[in-house]
mmCIF file of C-alpha atoms and ligand atoms in Angstrom:
data_model
loop_
_atom_site.group_PDB
_atom_site.id
_atom_site.type_symbol
_atom_site.label_atom_id
_atom_site.label_comp_id
_atom_site.label_asym_id
_atom_site.label_seq_id
_atom_site.Cartn_x
_atom_site.Cartn_y
_atom_site.Cartn_z
ATOM 1 C CA MET A 1 -0.002 -0.013 -0.054
ATOM 2 C CA ILE A 2 1.215 3.485 -0.877
ATOM 3 C CA ALA A 3 -0.241 6.989 -0.941
ATOM 4 C CA VAL A 4 0.276 9.930 -3.281
ATOM 5 C CA ALA A 5 -0.627 13.431 -1.953
ATOM 6 C CA GLY A 6 -1.514 15.734 -4.834
ATOM 7 C CA SER A 7 -3.621 14.787 -7.822
ATOM 8 C CA GLY A 8 -2.099 16.848 -10.532
ATOM 9 C CA ALA A 9 -0.841 15.229 -13.641
ATOM 10 C CA PHE A 10 2.369 13.687 -12.094
ATOM 11 C CA GLY A 11 0.742 12.503 -8.841
ATOM 12 C CA THR A 12 -2.018 10.802 -10.801
ATOM 13 C CA ALA A 13 0.338 9.185 -13.177
ATOM 14 C CA LEU A 14 2.520 7.869 -10.429
ATOM 15 C CA ALA A 15 -0.533 6.516 -8.593
ATOM 16 C CA ILE A 16 -1.732 4.705 -11.763
ATOM 17 C CA SER A 17 1.674 3.237 -12.366
ATOM 18 C CA LEU A 18 2.049 2.098 -8.722
ATOM 19 C CA ALA A 19 -1.481 0.534 -8.902
ATOM 20 C CA ALA A 20 -0.335 -1.612 -11.843
ATOM 21 C CA THR A 21 1.700 -3.699 -9.400
ATOM 22 C CA GLY A 22 -1.601 -4.850 -7.847
ATOM 23 C CA GLN A 23 -1.050 -3.056 -4.559
ATOM 24 C CA GLY A 24 -3.677 -0.625 -3.076
ATOM 25 C CA VAL A 25 -2.881 3.071 -3.785
ATOM 26 C CA GLN A 26 -4.471 6.100 -2.190
ATOM 27 C CA LEU A 27 -4.502 9.376 -4.156
ATOM 28 C CA TRP A 28 -5.253 12.493 -2.196
ATOM 29 C CA ALA A 29 -6.952 15.454 -3.721
ATOM 30 C CA ARG A 30 -7.161 18.757 -1.734
ATOM 31 C CA ASP A 31 -10.414 19.744 -3.320
ATOM 32 C CA PRO A 32 -13.455 17.495 -2.363
ATOM 33 C CA ALA A 33 -15.263 18.418 -5.639
ATOM 34 C CA HIS A 34 -12.236 17.232 -7.721
ATOM 35 C CA ALA A 35 -12.183 14.025 -5.665
ATOM 36 C CA ASP A 36 -15.885 13.416 -6.327
ATOM 37 C CA GLU A 37 -15.366 13.996 -10.022
ATOM 38 C CA MET A 38 -12.473 11.434 -10.151
ATOM 39 C CA ARG A 39 -14.506 8.884 -8.143
ATOM 40 C CA GLN A 40 -17.418 9.179 -10.442
ATOM 41 C CA ALA A 41 -15.635 9.414 -13.777
ATOM 42 C CA ARG A 42 -12.681 7.036 -12.842
ATOM 43 C CA GLU A 43 -10.530 9.579 -14.617
ATOM 44 C CA ASN A 44 -8.747 12.762 -13.616
ATOM 45 C CA THR A 45 -10.325 14.918 -16.329
ATOM 46 C CA ARG A 46 -8.915 18.107 -14.860
ATOM 47 C CA ARG A 47 -5.206 17.211 -14.864
ATOM 48 C CA LEU A 48 -4.678 13.991 -16.743
ATOM 49 C CA PRO A 49 -7.513 13.356 -19.140
ATOM 50 C CA GLY A 50 -7.808 10.206 -21.195
ATOM 51 C CA VAL A 51 -6.368 7.694 -18.699
ATOM 52 C CA GLU A 52 -8.661 5.355 -16.579
ATOM 53 C CA LEU A 53 -8.109 5.212 -12.934
ATOM 54 C CA PRO A 54 -7.759 1.480 -11.873
ATOM 55 C CA ASP A 55 -10.169 -0.084 -9.308
ATOM 56 C CA ASN A 56 -7.315 -0.464 -6.739
ATOM 57 C CA LEU A 57 -6.683 3.280 -6.756
ATOM 58 C CA GLN A 58 -8.764 4.927 -4.022
ATOM 59 C CA ILE A 59 -9.345 8.640 -4.008
ATOM 60 C CA ILE A 60 -9.148 10.251 -0.562
ATOM 61 C CA THR A 61 -9.577 13.822 0.776
ATOM 62 C CA GLU A 62 -8.246 13.329 4.342
ATOM 63 C CA LEU A 63 -4.534 12.646 4.624
ATOM 64 C CA GLU A 64 -5.219 11.565 8.242
ATOM 65 C CA THR A 65 -6.750 8.323 6.907
ATOM 66 C CA ILE A 66 -3.380 7.203 5.490
ATOM 67 C CA ALA A 67 -1.843 4.328 7.645
ATOM 68 C CA ALA A 68 0.955 5.311 10.002
ATOM 69 C CA GLU A 69 4.552 4.823 8.646
ATOM 70 C CA MET A 70 3.354 4.232 5.106
ATOM 71 C CA PRO A 71 5.407 6.174 2.542
ATOM 72 C CA VAL A 72 3.716 9.187 0.959
ATOM 73 C CA LEU A 73 4.685 10.696 -2.335
ATOM 74 C CA LEU A 74 4.334 14.494 -2.310
ATOM 75 C CA ALA A 75 3.263 15.683 -5.762
ATOM 76 C CA ALA A 76 2.435 19.319 -5.330
ATOM 77 C CA PRO A 77 4.301 22.050 -7.265
ATOM 78 C CA MET A 78 7.579 23.194 -5.752
ATOM 79 C CA GLN A 79 6.385 26.669 -4.546
ATOM 80 C CA ARG A 80 3.316 25.002 -2.873
ATOM 81 C CA LEU A 81 5.116 22.240 -1.093
ATOM 82 C CA ARG A 82 5.609 24.320 2.112
ATOM 83 C CA ASP A 83 1.947 25.191 2.382
ATOM 84 C CA MET A 84 0.968 21.499 1.928
ATOM 85 C CA LEU A 85 3.374 20.354 4.649
ATOM 86 C CA VAL A 86 2.398 23.165 7.102
ATOM 87 C CA LEU A 87 -1.268 22.262 6.759
ATOM 88 C CA HIS A 88 -0.717 18.484 7.087
ATOM 89 C CA LYS A 89 2.227 18.279 9.349
ATOM 90 C CA LEU A 90 0.634 15.851 11.851
ATOM 91 C CA ALA A 91 -0.740 13.479 9.296
ATOM 92 C CA LEU A 92 2.579 13.266 7.361
ATOM 93 C CA GLY A 93 5.020 12.949 10.318
ATOM 94 C CA GLY A 94 7.019 9.768 11.208
ATOM 95 C CA ARG A 95 7.220 8.174 7.756
ATOM 96 C CA PRO A 96 9.163 8.328 4.440
ATOM 97 C CA LEU A 97 8.129 11.447 2.411
ATOM 98 C CA VAL A 98 9.053 11.394 -1.191
ATOM 99 C CA ALA A 99 9.085 14.793 -2.890
ATOM 100 C CA CYS A 100 8.033 14.497 -6.490
ATOM 101 C CA CYS A 101 8.500 18.134 -7.393
ATOM 102 C CA LYS A 102 11.438 19.921 -9.160
ATOM 103 C CA GLY A 103 12.792 23.282 -8.273
ATOM 104 C CA VAL A 104 14.169 25.560 -5.577
ATOM 105 C CA GLU A 105 11.934 27.476 -3.191
ATOM 106 C CA LEU A 106 12.047 31.204 -4.013
ATOM 107 C CA SER A 107 11.504 32.450 -0.440
ATOM 108 C CA THR A 108 14.295 30.283 1.202
ATOM 109 C CA GLY A 109 16.531 28.864 -1.544
ATOM 110 C CA LEU A 110 15.722 25.311 -0.170
ATOM 111 C CA GLY A 111 15.053 22.228 -2.330
ATOM 112 C CA PRO A 112 12.289 19.817 -1.609
ATOM 113 C CA THR A 113 14.076 17.657 0.908
ATOM 114 C CA GLY A 114 15.313 20.730 2.867
ATOM 115 C CA ILE A 115 11.712 21.896 3.264
ATOM 116 C CA ILE A 116 10.693 18.481 4.444
ATOM 117 C CA GLU A 117 13.520 18.347 6.938
ATOM 118 C CA GLU A 118 12.743 21.849 8.222
ATOM 119 C CA LEU A 119 8.919 21.310 8.655
ATOM 120 C CA ILE A 120 8.645 17.583 9.468
ATOM 121 C CA PRO A 121 11.835 16.519 11.229
ATOM 122 C CA SER A 122 10.307 13.152 12.082
ATOM 123 C CA ALA A 123 9.997 12.215 8.441
ATOM 124 C CA LYS A 124 12.579 10.513 6.285
ATOM 125 C CA PRO A 125 12.903 12.849 3.169
ATOM 126 C CA ALA A 126 13.604 11.546 -0.281
ATOM 127 C CA ILE A 127 13.160 12.789 -3.822
ATOM 128 C CA LEU A 128 11.868 11.125 -6.881
ATOM 129 C CA THR A 129 13.098 12.879 -10.143
ATOM 130 C CA GLY A 130 14.361 12.287 -13.624
ATOM 131 C CA PRO A 131 13.109 12.303 -17.218
ATOM 132 C CA SER A 132 9.489 11.378 -17.430
ATOM 133 C CA PHE A 133 6.218 12.922 -18.692
ATOM 134 C CA ALA A 134 3.099 12.201 -16.626
ATOM 135 C CA THR A 135 1.192 10.912 -19.710
ATOM 136 C CA ASP A 136 4.009 8.535 -20.663
ATOM 137 C CA ILE A 137 4.053 7.055 -17.127
ATOM 138 C CA ALA A 138 0.266 6.856 -16.991
ATOM 139 C CA HIS A 139 0.146 4.986 -20.307
ATOM 140 C CA GLY A 140 2.700 2.486 -19.078
ATOM 141 C CA LEU A 141 5.523 3.481 -21.350
ATOM 142 C CA PRO A 142 9.000 2.519 -20.096
ATOM 143 C CA THR A 143 10.494 5.177 -17.822
ATOM 144 C CA ALA A 144 13.577 5.400 -15.598
ATOM 145 C CA LEU A 145 13.788 7.775 -12.533
ATOM 146 C CA THR A 146 16.221 8.511 -9.780
ATOM 147 C CA LEU A 147 15.282 8.061 -6.153
ATOM 148 C CA ALA A 148 17.584 10.129 -3.857
ATOM 149 C CA CYS A 149 17.463 9.481 -0.067
ATOM 150 C CA ARG A 150 20.325 10.393 2.304
ATOM 151 C CA ASP A 151 19.311 7.392 4.512
ATOM 152 C CA ARG A 152 20.702 4.422 2.599
ATOM 153 C CA ASP A 153 18.343 1.804 4.071
ATOM 154 C CA ALA A 154 15.248 3.947 3.607
ATOM 155 C CA GLY A 155 16.339 4.630 -0.007
ATOM 156 C CA ARG A 156 16.569 0.906 -0.683
ATOM 157 C CA ALA A 157 13.159 0.276 0.696
ATOM 158 C CA LEU A 158 11.691 3.068 -1.350
ATOM 159 C CA GLN A 159 13.368 1.885 -4.453
ATOM 160 C CA GLN A 160 11.694 -1.489 -4.006
ATOM 161 C CA ALA A 161 8.374 0.041 -3.129
ATOM 162 C CA LEU A 162 8.264 2.539 -6.134
ATOM 163 C CA THR A 163 9.522 0.087 -8.831
ATOM 164 C CA THR A 164 6.714 -1.052 -11.267
ATOM 165 C CA PRO A 165 6.815 -3.154 -14.384
ATOM 166 C CA ASN A 166 7.335 0.052 -16.548
ATOM 167 C CA LEU A 167 9.069 2.279 -14.035
ATOM 168 C CA ARG A 168 12.650 1.535 -13.285
ATOM 169 C CA ILE A 169 14.015 3.258 -10.248
ATOM 170 C CA TYR A 170 17.773 3.955 -9.775
ATOM 171 C CA ARG A 171 19.014 4.907 -6.254
ATOM 172 C CA THR A 172 21.358 7.439 -4.785
ATOM 173 C CA THR A 173 22.098 9.137 -1.524
ATOM 174 C CA ASP A 174 22.999 12.406 -3.364
ATOM 175 C CA THR A 175 19.978 14.498 -2.777
ATOM 176 C CA VAL A 176 21.822 17.717 -3.603
ATOM 177 C CA GLY A 177 22.660 16.601 -7.072
ATOM 178 C CA ALA A 178 19.332 15.055 -7.787
ATOM 179 C CA GLU A 179 17.523 18.140 -6.645
ATOM 180 C CA LEU A 180 19.631 20.634 -8.482
ATOM 181 C CA GLY A 181 19.653 18.696 -11.710
ATOM 182 C CA GLY A 182 15.814 18.648 -11.729
ATOM 183 C CA ALA A 183 15.720 22.415 -10.796
ATOM 184 C CA VAL A 184 18.218 23.818 -13.273
ATOM 185 C CA LYS A 185 17.056 21.719 -16.250
ATOM 186 C CA ASN A 186 13.766 23.478 -16.214
ATOM 187 C CA VAL A 187 15.471 26.838 -16.441
ATOM 188 C CA ILE A 188 17.578 25.708 -19.423
ATOM 189 C CA ALA A 189 14.331 24.259 -20.992
ATOM 190 C CA ILE A 190 12.769 27.668 -20.899
ATOM 191 C CA ALA A 191 15.864 29.025 -22.606
ATOM 192 C CA SER A 192 15.859 26.209 -25.188
ATOM 193 C CA GLY A 193 12.160 26.772 -25.960
ATOM 194 C CA ALA A 194 12.820 30.440 -26.448
ATOM 195 C CA VAL A 195 15.697 29.826 -28.874
ATOM 196 C CA MET A 196 13.465 27.406 -30.910
ATOM 197 C CA GLY A 197 10.419 29.608 -30.655
ATOM 198 C CA ALA A 198 12.430 32.521 -32.135
ATOM 199 C CA GLY A 199 13.678 30.280 -34.901
ATOM 200 C CA LEU A 200 17.376 30.407 -33.991
ATOM 201 C CA GLY A 201 17.913 26.839 -34.849
ATOM 202 C CA GLU A 202 18.830 23.398 -33.415
ATOM 203 C CA SER A 203 22.577 24.233 -33.354
ATOM 204 C CA ALA A 204 21.982 27.181 -31.018
ATOM 205 C CA ARG A 205 19.824 24.980 -28.795
ATOM 206 C CA ALA A 206 22.587 22.249 -28.577
ATOM 207 C CA ALA A 207 25.025 24.961 -27.562
ATOM 208 C CA LEU A 208 22.568 26.295 -24.998
ATOM 209 C CA MET A 209 21.850 22.868 -23.536
ATOM 210 C CA THR A 210 25.584 22.082 -23.230
ATOM 211 C CA ARG A 211 26.461 25.431 -21.601
ATOM 212 C CA GLY A 212 23.275 25.026 -19.475
ATOM 213 C CA PHE A 213 24.632 21.614 -18.293
ATOM 214 C CA ALA A 214 27.918 23.439 -17.389
ATOM 215 C CA GLU A 215 25.917 25.939 -15.266
ATOM 216 C CA MET A 216 24.083 23.050 -13.588
ATOM 217 C CA GLN A 217 27.419 21.351 -12.782
ATOM 218 C CA ARG A 218 29.071 24.581 -11.568
ATOM 219 C CA MET A 219 26.429 25.240 -8.901
ATOM 220 C CA ALA A 220 25.782 21.644 -7.871
ATOM 221 C CA LEU A 221 29.375 20.605 -7.553
ATOM 222 C CA GLU A 222 29.999 23.751 -5.423
ATOM 223 C CA LEU A 223 27.126 22.656 -3.155
ATOM 224 C CA GLY A 224 28.638 19.137 -2.760
ATOM 225 C CA ALA A 225 26.758 17.137 -5.465
ATOM 226 C CA ARG A 226 28.529 14.166 -7.128
ATOM 227 C CA PRO A 227 29.393 14.429 -10.818
ATOM 228 C CA ASP A 228 27.827 11.107 -11.625
ATOM 229 C CA THR A 229 24.463 12.208 -10.297
ATOM 230 C CA LEU A 230 24.505 15.265 -12.691
ATOM 231 C CA ALA A 231 25.546 12.958 -15.621
ATOM 232 C CA GLY A 232 22.629 10.622 -14.717
ATOM 233 C CA LEU A 233 18.875 10.603 -15.138
ATOM 234 C CA SER A 234 18.092 13.519 -12.783
ATOM 235 C CA GLY A 235 20.601 15.856 -14.511
ATOM 236 C CA PHE A 236 21.642 15.191 -18.109
ATOM 237 C CA GLY A 237 18.737 12.765 -18.682
ATOM 238 C CA ASP A 238 16.050 15.238 -17.635
ATOM 239 C CA LEU A 239 17.817 18.211 -19.415
ATOM 240 C CA ALA A 240 17.898 16.199 -22.631
ATOM 241 C CA LEU A 241 14.132 15.339 -22.403
ATOM 242 C CA THR A 242 12.878 18.706 -21.302
ATOM 243 C CA CYS A 243 14.896 20.872 -23.689
ATOM 244 C CA THR A 244 13.755 18.875 -26.784
ATOM 245 C CA SER A 245 10.152 18.011 -26.222
ATOM 246 C CA GLU A 246 6.951 20.013 -26.729
ATOM 247 C CA GLN A 247 5.376 17.773 -24.111
ATOM 248 C CA SER A 248 7.325 19.931 -21.594
ATOM 249 C CA ARG A 249 5.453 22.939 -20.189
ATOM 250 C CA ASN A 250 8.785 24.683 -19.402
ATOM 251 C CA TYR A 251 9.907 24.241 -23.031
ATOM 252 C CA ARG A 252 6.517 25.403 -24.431
ATOM 253 C CA TYR A 253 6.561 28.440 -22.168
ATOM 254 C CA GLY A 254 9.984 29.302 -23.473
ATOM 255 C CA GLN A 255 8.710 28.880 -27.049
ATOM 256 C CA SER A 256 5.930 31.341 -26.405
ATOM 257 C CA LEU A 257 8.510 33.785 -25.051
ATOM 258 C CA GLY A 258 10.569 33.345 -28.170
ATOM 259 C CA ARG A 259 7.579 33.957 -30.289
ATOM 260 C CA GLY A 260 6.395 36.974 -28.295
ATOM 261 C CA GLU A 261 3.122 35.153 -27.421
ATOM 262 C CA SER A 262 1.325 34.943 -24.070
ATOM 263 C CA PHE A 263 1.114 31.690 -22.039
ATOM 264 C CA ASP A 264 -1.639 30.316 -19.833
ATOM 265 C CA ALA A 265 -0.783 31.439 -16.270
ATOM 266 C CA ASP A 266 -2.581 28.415 -14.882
ATOM 267 C CA ILE A 267 -0.148 25.929 -16.306
ATOM 268 C CA THR A 268 2.510 24.779 -13.911
ATOM 269 C CA VAL A 269 5.904 26.090 -15.087
ATOM 270 C CA GLU A 270 8.452 25.265 -12.373
ATOM 271 C CA GLY A 271 11.404 26.936 -14.059
ATOM 272 C CA ALA A 272 9.991 30.454 -13.825
ATOM 273 C CA ALA A 273 10.206 30.885 -10.025
ATOM 274 C CA THR A 274 13.127 28.504 -9.848
ATOM 275 C CA SER A 275 15.248 30.538 -12.305
ATOM 276 C CA ARG A 276 15.090 33.444 -9.859
ATOM 277 C CA ALA A 277 15.802 31.302 -6.837
ATOM 278 C CA VAL A 278 18.772 29.702 -8.557
ATOM 279 C CA LEU A 279 20.104 33.108 -9.700
ATOM 280 C CA ASP A 280 19.841 34.597 -6.217
ATOM 281 C CA GLN A 281 21.915 31.701 -4.792
ATOM 282 C CA ALA A 282 24.439 31.884 -7.727
ATOM 283 C CA ARG A 283 24.987 35.549 -6.943
ATOM 284 C CA GLU A 284 25.428 34.818 -3.270
ATOM 285 C CA MET A 285 28.004 32.057 -4.059
ATOM 286 C CA LYS A 286 29.655 34.151 -6.806
ATOM 287 C CA ILE A 287 29.045 31.471 -9.404
ATOM 288 C CA ASP A 288 28.662 32.552 -13.036
ATOM 289 C CA MET A 289 25.316 31.403 -14.533
ATOM 290 C CA PRO A 290 24.744 33.555 -17.624
ATOM 291 C CA ILE A 291 21.974 31.512 -19.177
ATOM 292 C CA THR A 292 20.003 31.515 -15.910
ATOM 293 C CA GLU A 293 20.634 35.270 -15.718
ATOM 294 C CA ALA A 294 19.286 35.757 -19.240
ATOM 295 C CA VAL A 295 16.202 33.712 -18.504
ATOM 296 C CA VAL A 296 15.429 35.774 -15.373
ATOM 297 C CA ALA A 297 15.984 39.090 -17.338
ATOM 298 C CA MET A 298 13.685 37.824 -20.153
ATOM 299 C CA LEU A 299 10.989 36.830 -17.593
ATOM 300 C CA ASP A 300 11.270 40.290 -15.872
ATOM 301 C CA GLY A 301 10.992 41.864 -19.335
ATOM 302 C CA THR A 302 14.265 43.733 -19.014
ATOM 303 C CA LEU A 303 15.890 41.819 -21.906
ATOM 304 C CA GLN A 304 14.514 40.668 -25.273
ATOM 305 C CA LEU A 305 15.652 37.253 -26.649
ATOM 306 C CA ARG A 306 17.775 38.752 -29.338
ATOM 307 C CA GLN A 307 19.579 40.897 -26.728
ATOM 308 C CA ALA A 308 19.960 37.873 -24.502
ATOM 309 C CA MET A 309 21.639 35.882 -27.400
ATOM 310 C CA GLU A 310 23.954 38.904 -28.151
ATOM 311 C CA MET A 311 24.800 39.018 -24.464
ATOM 312 C CA LEU A 312 25.629 35.325 -24.426
ATOM 313 C CA LEU A 313 27.568 35.418 -27.630
ATOM 314 C CA SER A 314 29.680 38.457 -26.732
ATOM 315 C CA ARG A 315 31.007 37.116 -23.504
ATOM 316 C CA PRO A 316 34.744 36.854 -23.290
ATOM 317 C CA LEU A 317 36.240 33.962 -25.198
ATOM 318 C CA LYS A 318 37.480 31.181 -22.890
ATOM 319 C CA GLU A 319 38.359 27.501 -22.685
ATOM 320 C CA GLU A 320 35.572 24.938 -22.590
HETATM 321 N N1 NDP B 1 3.610 16.619 -15.315
HETATM 322 C C1 NDP B 1 4.674 15.982 -15.597
HETATM 323 O O1 NDP B 1 4.922 15.465 -16.676
HETATM 324 C C2 NDP B 1 5.743 15.951 -14.531
HETATM 325 C C3 NDP B 1 5.749 16.680 -13.367
HETATM 326 N N2 NDP B 1 6.817 16.737 -12.467
HETATM 327 C C4 NDP B 1 6.764 17.509 -11.312
HETATM 328 O O2 NDP B 1 5.581 17.254 -10.466
HETATM 329 C C5 NDP B 1 5.302 18.494 -9.792
HETATM 330 C C6 NDP B 1 3.803 18.638 -9.869
HETATM 331 O O3 NDP B 1 3.511 18.868 -11.250
HETATM 332 P P1 NDP B 1 2.157 18.422 -11.982
HETATM 333 O O4 NDP B 1 1.587 17.269 -11.248
HETATM 334 O O5 NDP B 1 2.490 18.200 -13.432
HETATM 335 O O6 NDP B 1 1.311 19.773 -11.806
HETATM 336 P P2 NDP B 1 -0.183 19.981 -12.120
HETATM 337 O O7 NDP B 1 -0.312 21.397 -12.564
HETATM 338 O O8 NDP B 1 -0.797 18.893 -13.074
HETATM 339 O O9 NDP B 1 -0.969 19.815 -10.797
HETATM 340 C C7 NDP B 1 -0.522 20.530 -9.639
HETATM 341 C C8 NDP B 1 -1.202 19.843 -8.500
HETATM 342 O O10 NDP B 1 -0.801 20.407 -7.216
HETATM 343 C C9 NDP B 1 -1.901 20.731 -6.463
HETATM 344 N N3 NDP B 1 -1.697 21.809 -5.549
HETATM 345 C C10 NDP B 1 -1.422 23.085 -5.870
HETATM 346 N N4 NDP B 1 -1.174 23.804 -4.723
HETATM 347 C C11 NDP B 1 -1.343 22.941 -3.741
HETATM 348 C C12 NDP B 1 -1.209 23.098 -2.331
HETATM 349 N N5 NDP B 1 -1.044 24.300 -1.797
HETATM 350 N N6 NDP B 1 -1.352 22.021 -1.540
HETATM 351 C C13 NDP B 1 -1.646 20.864 -2.057
HETATM 352 N N7 NDP B 1 -1.716 20.663 -3.426
HETATM 353 C C14 NDP B 1 -1.577 21.678 -4.192
HETATM 354 C C15 NDP B 1 -3.045 21.050 -7.447
HETATM 355 O O11 NDP B 1 -4.263 20.952 -6.902
HETATM 356 P P3 NDP B 1 -5.608 21.538 -7.541
HETATM 357 O O12 NDP B 1 -5.879 20.648 -8.666
HETATM 358 O O13 NDP B 1 -6.611 21.378 -6.477
HETATM 359 O O14 NDP B 1 -5.343 22.907 -7.819
HETATM 360 C C16 NDP B 1 -2.822 19.941 -8.528
HETATM 361 O O15 NDP B 1 -3.253 18.759 -8.086
HETATM 362 C C17 NDP B 1 6.121 19.598 -10.406
HETATM 363 O O16 NDP B 1 7.192 19.957 -9.550
HETATM 364 C C18 NDP B 1 6.624 19.016 -11.642
HETATM 365 O O17 NDP B 1 7.907 19.498 -12.044
HETATM 366 C C19 NDP B 1 7.819 15.834 -12.626
HETATM 367 C C20 NDP B 1 7.903 15.002 -13.690
HETATM 368 C C21 NDP B 1 6.835 14.977 -14.705
HETATM 369 O O1 13P B 2 9.881 17.269 -15.503
HETATM 370 C C1 13P B 2 9.346 16.882 -16.469
HETATM 371 C C2 13P B 2 9.951 15.942 -17.445
HETATM 372 O O2 13P B 2 10.969 15.106 -16.795
HETATM 373 C C3 13P B 2 8.125 17.589 -16.962
HETATM 374 O O3 13P B 2 8.522 18.812 -17.532
HETATM 375 P P1 13P B 2 7.580 20.063 -17.537
HETATM 376 O O4 13P B 2 7.222 20.423 -16.142
HETATM 377 O O5 13P B 2 8.355 21.105 -18.306
HETATM 378 O O6 13P B 2 6.302 19.637 -18.242
#
């Protein structure tokens, strides 16, 4: 038995995938009307339309009903994770909590496991991240993810619990690397989408992805991440997926910036707030992150895409 808190696209997809092992899965929705809709339609029409919810997936609206010590996957957006934990602190304590969000909190500079540690010290924090689109997971397409947990034994148990026939889980204790890979790749995906939206070409995108990967490494290694984590699913893997697929909301958001079009403000775009949080931290640590800086300036409207490209191309020539 396992529980997923948050019935957005990703939480629902993970719940469906976990249910495919035959075990009971509880999926928590914060909005009772949404829960009722899902119970009646056996589908999450709001967030993940077109996929049936299996019979062994139970929709719940009270986190207090989840059995003690059972792991809970936390599938709220990054900037909402704190609110969710504050509200449900008692129900979530004393168990493994697996963050399924990507990013850095704007108000504190913390990643998901840092927020869990701060608010629910009795929990065992972990993060599930890596290249995967919710619809792919929900349709049972093969996917590989990284589970990062500083507690080695808890990490092993979670790896077993979260593996499904189509979802292969790799394990690490490097939460810093796993979190930063997932956070920075969304910033670079916005930049990649902008370059493609403006018609600057695939060669420019490849350069941006590579130099974006260098930014990811610069910050993460300084913070103690391991190089192999960044080269793995949660870093390079997710960067490659998100910077090249129109399934990605961060990429599509970037495309609309590049085309000078507006974008639906209700769509979750984690890289927007995270780019600002990463840049704040980079400035504090005196780390050079020019692509992140350009993304933030474009989001603030202080720089147009063409100017951003000129800025990046006119930087002093240096060794790779
Ligand atoms: N979608 C994907 O393909 C993937 C997503 N992720 C990550 O998963 C995370 C969630 O994204 P995703 O599921 O796609 O987002 P969605 O936009 O589909 O859904 C967001 C969900 O979070 C809920 N929520 C919002 N605020 C709160 C809150 N304060 N407390 C509790 N729940 C809240 C929403 O509830 P309500 O509906 O009631 O508003 C909704 O169910 C992101 O960090 C994303 O990067 C990772 C890999 C793949
Ligand atoms: O994280 C993801 C793919 O791994 C999903 O990307 P988006 O949030 O950009 O849709």
